[in-house]
PDB file of C-alpha atoms in Angstrom:
ATOM      1  CA  MET Q 384      -8.565  -0.599 -13.555  1.00  0.00           C
ATOM      2  CA  SER Q 385     -10.595  -1.673 -10.545  1.00  0.00           C
ATOM      3  CA  LYS Q 386      -9.052  -3.710  -7.769  1.00  0.00           C
ATOM      4  CA  SER Q 387      -9.846  -7.377  -7.303  1.00  0.00           C
ATOM      5  CA  GLU Q 388     -11.582  -8.498  -4.128  1.00  0.00           C
ATOM      6  CA  LEU Q 389      -8.390 -10.312  -3.104  1.00  0.00           C
ATOM      7  CA  THR Q 390      -6.385  -7.077  -3.456  1.00  0.00           C
ATOM      8  CA  LYS Q 391      -8.956  -5.174  -1.387  1.00  0.00           C
ATOM      9  CA  THR Q 392      -8.782  -7.892   1.254  1.00  0.00           C
ATOM     10  CA  ALA Q 393      -4.983  -7.647   1.360  1.00  0.00           C
ATOM     11  CA  GLU Q 394      -5.149  -3.845   1.766  1.00  0.00           C
ATOM     12  CA  TYR Q 395      -7.672  -4.132   4.566  1.00  0.00           C
ATOM     13  CA  LEU Q 396      -5.643  -6.785   6.374  1.00  0.00           C
ATOM     14  CA  ILE Q 397      -2.469  -4.663   6.178  1.00  0.00           C
ATOM     15  CA  TYR Q 398      -4.372  -1.691   7.567  1.00  0.00           C
ATOM     16  CA  GLN Q 399      -6.009  -3.739  10.295  1.00  0.00           C
ATOM     17  CA  GLU Q 400      -2.795  -5.452  11.424  1.00  0.00           C
ATOM     18  CA  TRP Q 401      -0.192  -2.656  11.035  1.00  0.00           C
ATOM     19  CA  GLY Q 402      -1.707   0.578   9.693  1.00  0.00           C
ATOM     20  CA  SER Q 403      -4.308   1.201  12.384  1.00  0.00           C
ATOM     21  CA  LYS Q 404      -1.850   1.322  15.272  1.00  0.00           C
ATOM     22  CA  LEU Q 405      -1.317   4.532  17.232  1.00  0.00           C
ATOM     23  CA  GLY Q 406       1.552   6.511  15.715  1.00  0.00           C
ATOM     24  CA  THR Q 407       1.201   5.136  12.189  1.00  0.00           C
ATOM     25  CA  PHE Q 408       0.037   6.923   9.053  1.00  0.00           C
ATOM     26  CA  CYS Q 409      -0.938   4.893   6.023  1.00  0.00           C
ATOM     27  CA  CYS Q 410      -2.464   5.135   2.580  1.00  0.00           C
ATOM     28  CA  ASP Q 411      -2.938   2.965  -0.476  1.00  0.00           C
ATOM     29  CA  GLU Q 412      -1.877   3.781  -4.045  1.00  0.00           C
ATOM     30  CA  VAL Q 413       0.809   6.337  -3.148  1.00  0.00           C
ATOM     31  CA  MET Q 414       2.602   7.885  -6.131  1.00  0.00           C
ATOM     32  CA  ILE Q 415       6.179   8.535  -5.056  1.00  0.00           C
ATOM     33  CA  GLY Q 416       7.250  11.929  -6.349  1.00  0.00           C
ATOM     34  CA  ASN Q 417       5.204  13.905  -8.836  1.00  0.00           C
ATOM     35  CA  GLN Q 418       4.288  13.740 -12.521  1.00  0.00           C
ATOM     36  CA  LEU Q 419       7.685  15.120 -13.567  1.00  0.00           C
ATOM     37  CA  ASP Q 420       9.826  13.116 -11.156  1.00  0.00           C
ATOM     38  CA  HIS Q 421       7.911   9.852 -10.791  1.00  0.00           C
ATOM     39  CA  HIS Q 422       9.401   6.916  -8.856  1.00  0.00           C
ATOM     40  CA  GLY Q 423       6.419   4.570  -9.153  1.00  0.00           C
ATOM     41  CA  ILE Q 424       3.292   3.844  -7.158  1.00  0.00           C
ATOM     42  CA  VAL Q 425       3.449   2.025  -3.824  1.00  0.00           C
ATOM     43  CA  ASP Q 426       0.419  -0.222  -3.360  1.00  0.00           C
ATOM     44  CA  TYR Q 427       0.367   0.508   0.374  1.00  0.00           C
ATOM     45  CA  LEU Q 428       2.616   2.822   2.401  1.00  0.00           C
ATOM     46  CA  ILE Q 429       2.974   3.104   6.174  1.00  0.00           C
ATOM     47  CA  TYR Q 430       5.013   5.720   8.028  1.00  0.00           C
ATOM     48  CA  ASP Q 431       5.464   5.606  11.793  1.00  0.00           C
ATOM     49  CA  THR Q 432       6.507   8.184  14.366  1.00  0.00           C
ATOM     50  CA  LYS Q 433       9.884   6.441  14.748  1.00  0.00           C
ATOM     51  CA  GLY Q 434      10.666   7.636  11.206  1.00  0.00           C
ATOM     52  CA  ILE Q 435      10.327   4.239   9.506  1.00  0.00           C
ATOM     53  CA  TRP Q 436       8.782   3.904   6.036  1.00  0.00           C
ATOM     54  CA  ARG Q 437       7.279   0.554   4.982  1.00  0.00           C
ATOM     55  CA  CYS Q 438       6.270  -0.152   1.389  1.00  0.00           C
ATOM     56  CA  TYR Q 439       3.964  -3.003   0.409  1.00  0.00           C
ATOM     57  CA  GLU Q 440       3.585  -4.438  -3.100  1.00  0.00           C
ATOM     58  CA  ILE Q 441       0.392  -6.478  -3.308  1.00  0.00           C
ATOM     59  CA  LYS Q 442       0.467  -9.296  -5.854  1.00  0.00           C
ATOM     60  CA  VAL Q 443      -2.406 -11.762  -6.031  1.00  0.00           C
ATOM     61  CA  THR Q 444      -1.667 -13.658  -9.261  1.00  0.00           C
ATOM     62  CA  LEU Q 445       1.433 -15.128 -10.845  1.00  0.00           C
ATOM     63  CA  ALA Q 446       0.962 -12.878 -13.894  1.00  0.00           C
ATOM     64  CA  ASP Q 447       0.774  -9.828 -11.631  1.00  0.00           C
ATOM     65  CA  PHE Q 448       3.923 -10.875  -9.759  1.00  0.00           C
ATOM     66  CA  ARG Q 449       5.869 -11.414 -12.968  1.00  0.00           C
ATOM     67  CA  SER Q 450       4.557  -8.355 -14.798  1.00  0.00           C
ATOM     68  CA  THR Q 451       7.050  -5.774 -15.989  1.00  0.00           C
ATOM     69  CA  ALA Q 452       5.280  -3.051 -13.997  1.00  0.00           C
ATOM     70  CA  LEU Q 453       7.605  -1.202 -11.664  1.00  0.00           C
ATOM     71  CA  LYS Q 454       7.884  -2.620  -8.154  1.00  0.00           C
ATOM     72  CA  THR Q 455       8.212   0.427  -5.943  1.00  0.00           C
ATOM     73  CA  PHE Q 456      10.477  -0.663  -3.113  1.00  0.00           C
ATOM     74  CA  VAL Q 457      11.641   2.721  -1.820  1.00  0.00           C
ATOM     75  CA  GLY Q 458      11.086   2.339   1.947  1.00  0.00           C
ATOM     76  CA  ASN Q 459      13.240   1.342   4.878  1.00  0.00           C
ATOM     77  CA  TYR Q 460      11.385  -1.980   4.929  1.00  0.00           C
ATOM     78  CA  ASN Q 461       9.791  -3.375   1.782  1.00  0.00           C
ATOM     79  CA  TYR Q 462       7.371  -6.265   1.457  1.00  0.00           C
ATOM     80  CA  TYR Q 463       5.521  -8.364  -1.052  1.00  0.00           C
ATOM     81  CA  VAL Q 464       1.996  -9.188   0.113  1.00  0.00           C
ATOM     82  CA  LEU Q 465       0.945 -12.507  -1.407  1.00  0.00           C
ATOM     83  CA  PRO Q 466      -1.538 -15.308  -0.975  1.00  0.00           C
ATOM     84  CA  PHE Q 467       0.385 -18.256   0.491  1.00  0.00           C
ATOM     85  CA  GLU Q 468      -0.184 -20.401  -2.629  1.00  0.00           C
ATOM     86  CA  LEU Q 469       1.458 -17.714  -4.787  1.00  0.00           C
ATOM     87  CA  TYR Q 470       4.352 -17.392  -2.335  1.00  0.00           C
ATOM     88  CA  GLN Q 471       5.051 -21.124  -2.741  1.00  0.00           C
ATOM     89  CA  LYS Q 472       5.414 -20.597  -6.506  1.00  0.00           C
ATOM     90  CA  VAL Q 473       7.632 -17.490  -6.407  1.00  0.00           C
ATOM     91  CA  LYS Q 474       9.633 -17.658  -3.158  1.00  0.00           C
ATOM     92  CA  HIS Q 475      12.920 -18.247  -5.020  1.00  0.00           C
ATOM     93  CA  GLU Q 476      12.337 -15.117  -7.152  1.00  0.00           C
ATOM     94  CA  ILE Q 477      12.074 -12.728  -4.193  1.00  0.00           C
ATOM     95  CA  PRO Q 478      15.209 -10.669  -3.474  1.00  0.00           C
ATOM     96  CA  ASN Q 479      16.867 -11.313  -0.122  1.00  0.00           C
ATOM     97  CA  GLN Q 480      16.212  -7.804   1.258  1.00  0.00           C
ATOM     98  CA  ILE Q 481      12.460  -7.902   0.496  1.00  0.00           C
ATOM     99  CA  GLY Q 482      10.081  -9.292   3.119  1.00  0.00           C
ATOM    100  CA  VAL Q 483       6.950 -11.316   2.458  1.00  0.00           C
ATOM    101  CA  ILE Q 484       3.570 -11.101   4.128  1.00  0.00           C
ATOM    102  CA  CYS Q 485       1.210 -13.948   3.318  1.00  0.00           C
ATOM    103  CA  PHE Q 486      -2.487 -13.847   3.993  1.00  0.00           C
ATOM    104  CA  ASP Q 487      -5.503 -16.050   4.167  1.00  0.00           C
ATOM    105  CA  ARG Q 488      -7.936 -14.873   6.820  1.00  0.00           C
ATOM    106  CA  ILE Q 489      -5.154 -13.128   8.743  1.00  0.00           C
ATOM    107  CA  PRO Q 490      -1.856 -11.659   7.511  1.00  0.00           C
ATOM    108  CA  TYR Q 491       1.428 -13.009   8.829  1.00  0.00           C
ATOM    109  CA  VAL Q 492       5.077 -12.287   8.126  1.00  0.00           C
ATOM    110  CA  GLN Q 493       6.464 -15.211   6.156  1.00  0.00           C
ATOM    111  CA  LYS Q 494       9.879 -13.625   5.561  1.00  0.00           C
ATOM    112  CA  ARG Q 495      11.345 -10.609   7.349  1.00  0.00           C
ATOM    113  CA  PRO Q 496      12.817  -7.788   5.249  1.00  0.00           C
ATOM    114  CA  LYS Q 497      16.238  -6.263   5.728  1.00  0.00           C
ATOM    115  CA  LYS Q 498      16.388  -2.581   6.665  1.00  0.00           C
ATOM    116  CA  GLN Q 499      17.488  -0.328   3.822  1.00  0.00           C
ATOM    117  CA  GLU Q 500      18.170   3.344   3.298  1.00  0.00           C
ATOM    118  CA  LEU Q 501      15.322   5.212   1.607  1.00  0.00           C
ATOM    119  CA  ALA Q 502      15.638   5.048  -2.175  1.00  0.00           C
ATOM    120  CA  VAL Q 503      14.332   8.630  -2.460  1.00  0.00           C
ATOM    121  CA  ASP Q 504      14.677  11.709  -0.263  1.00  0.00           C
ATOM    122  CA  LYS Q 505      12.486  11.637   2.855  1.00  0.00           C
ATOM    123  CA  GLU Q 506      10.896  14.966   1.862  1.00  0.00           C
ATOM    124  CA  VAL Q 507       9.653  13.254  -1.315  1.00  0.00           C
ATOM    125  CA  MET Q 508       8.192  10.485   0.846  1.00  0.00           C
ATOM    126  CA  TYR Q 509       6.434  13.007   3.127  1.00  0.00           C
ATOM    127  CA  TYR Q 510       5.086  14.929   0.126  1.00  0.00           C
ATOM    128  CA  SER Q 511       3.844  11.725  -1.518  1.00  0.00           C
ATOM    129  CA  LEU Q 512       2.056  10.473   1.595  1.00  0.00           C
ATOM    130  CA  ILE Q 513       0.440  13.851   2.345  1.00  0.00           C
ATOM    131  CA  LYS Q 514      -0.720  14.210  -1.267  1.00  0.00           C
ATOM    132  CA  SER Q 515      -2.285  10.736  -1.198  1.00  0.00           C
ATOM    133  CA  LEU Q 516      -3.936  11.285   2.183  1.00  0.00           C
ATOM    134  CA  ALA Q 517      -5.460  14.527   0.845  1.00  0.00           C
ATOM    135  CA  ARG Q 518      -6.822  12.581  -2.148  1.00  0.00           C
ATOM    136  CA  GLU Q 519      -8.426  10.048   0.191  1.00  0.00           C
ATOM    137  CA  ARG Q 520      -9.902  12.816   2.369  1.00  0.00           C
ATOM    138  CA  ASN Q 521     -11.458  14.411  -0.704  1.00  0.00           C
ATOM    139  CA  LYS Q 522     -13.048  11.072  -1.633  1.00  0.00           C
ATOM    140  CA  LEU Q 523     -14.406  10.705   1.887  1.00  0.00           C
ATOM    141  CA  MET Q 524     -15.827  14.231   1.943  1.00  0.00           C
ATOM    142  CA  LYS Q 525     -17.661  13.627  -1.341  1.00  0.00           C
ATOM    143  CA  TRP Q 526     -19.015  10.397   0.076  1.00  0.00           C
ATOM    144  CA  ILE Q 527     -20.185  12.092   3.273  1.00  0.00           C
ATOM    145  CA  TYR Q 528     -21.645  15.268   1.781  1.00  0.00           C
ATOM    146  CA  PHE Q 529     -22.745  14.266  -1.678  1.00  0.00           C
ATOM    147  CA  ASP Q 530     -24.736  11.495  -3.256  1.00  0.00           C
ATOM    148  CA  LEU Q 531     -22.158   9.444  -5.131  1.00  0.00           C
ATOM    149  CA  GLU Q 532     -24.901   7.788  -7.166  1.00  0.00           C
ATOM    150  CA  ASP Q 533     -25.488  11.135  -8.844  1.00  0.00           C
ATOM    151  CA  SER Q 534     -22.498  12.044 -10.987  1.00  0.00           C
ATOM    152  CA  ARG Q 535     -23.408  15.744 -10.647  1.00  0.00           C
ATOM    153  CA  TYR Q 536     -22.834  15.525  -6.860  1.00  0.00           C
ATOM    154  CA  LYS Q 537     -26.050  17.194  -5.747  1.00  0.00           C
ATOM    155  CA  ARG Q 538     -26.109  18.057  -2.088  1.00  0.00           C
ATOM    156  CA  ARG Q 539     -28.192  15.789   0.127  1.00  0.00           C
ATOM    157  CA  ASP Q 540     -31.029  17.397   2.081  1.00  0.00           C
TER     158      ASP Q 540
END
C-alpha cells in the first residue's frame, strides 16, 4: 500500500527536526526482528550515539489510529505522530508513557513520553536498523545508477 501525502510529510518532518542531527541514525518502515521472530514494523526509528532508541507511530486518520494493526512501541521513548485535529479526538486514548508529536507545517512535541526499557534486545534493534538502512541504500543505488522508469533496470549511458 502506498503512503499518503500526509504520512510522507510526517516522515519528512521527523527526519528534518530530529533524524538529521549529528549522531543520529534513522530509517522509516523498520521491521523489528526477522520473519521468524517478528515484533512489528516501526513507522520511523531513530537511534542516537547516547544509546537511545526512539520509535514513532504515524497515524493520520482516526481509522488508522484505531485499527487493530500492531503499534510497535519497543524503544526507550515512543511517540504517536498525529495531525493536531486527530490528537484532539484521541488524546484520552493515548497511554501515559507514550509521547505525542503533532504537526502542521512544523512538528512539535505535544506530550512528552516516559523513558522505558527496550521491549526487545538491543542487538535485535541494531540488526533491524542496519537491515532497513541497507534496504534504503539499495533503493538509492538503483535510483542513481539505473533508470527506474524501465522495470528491467537498464544502465544509463
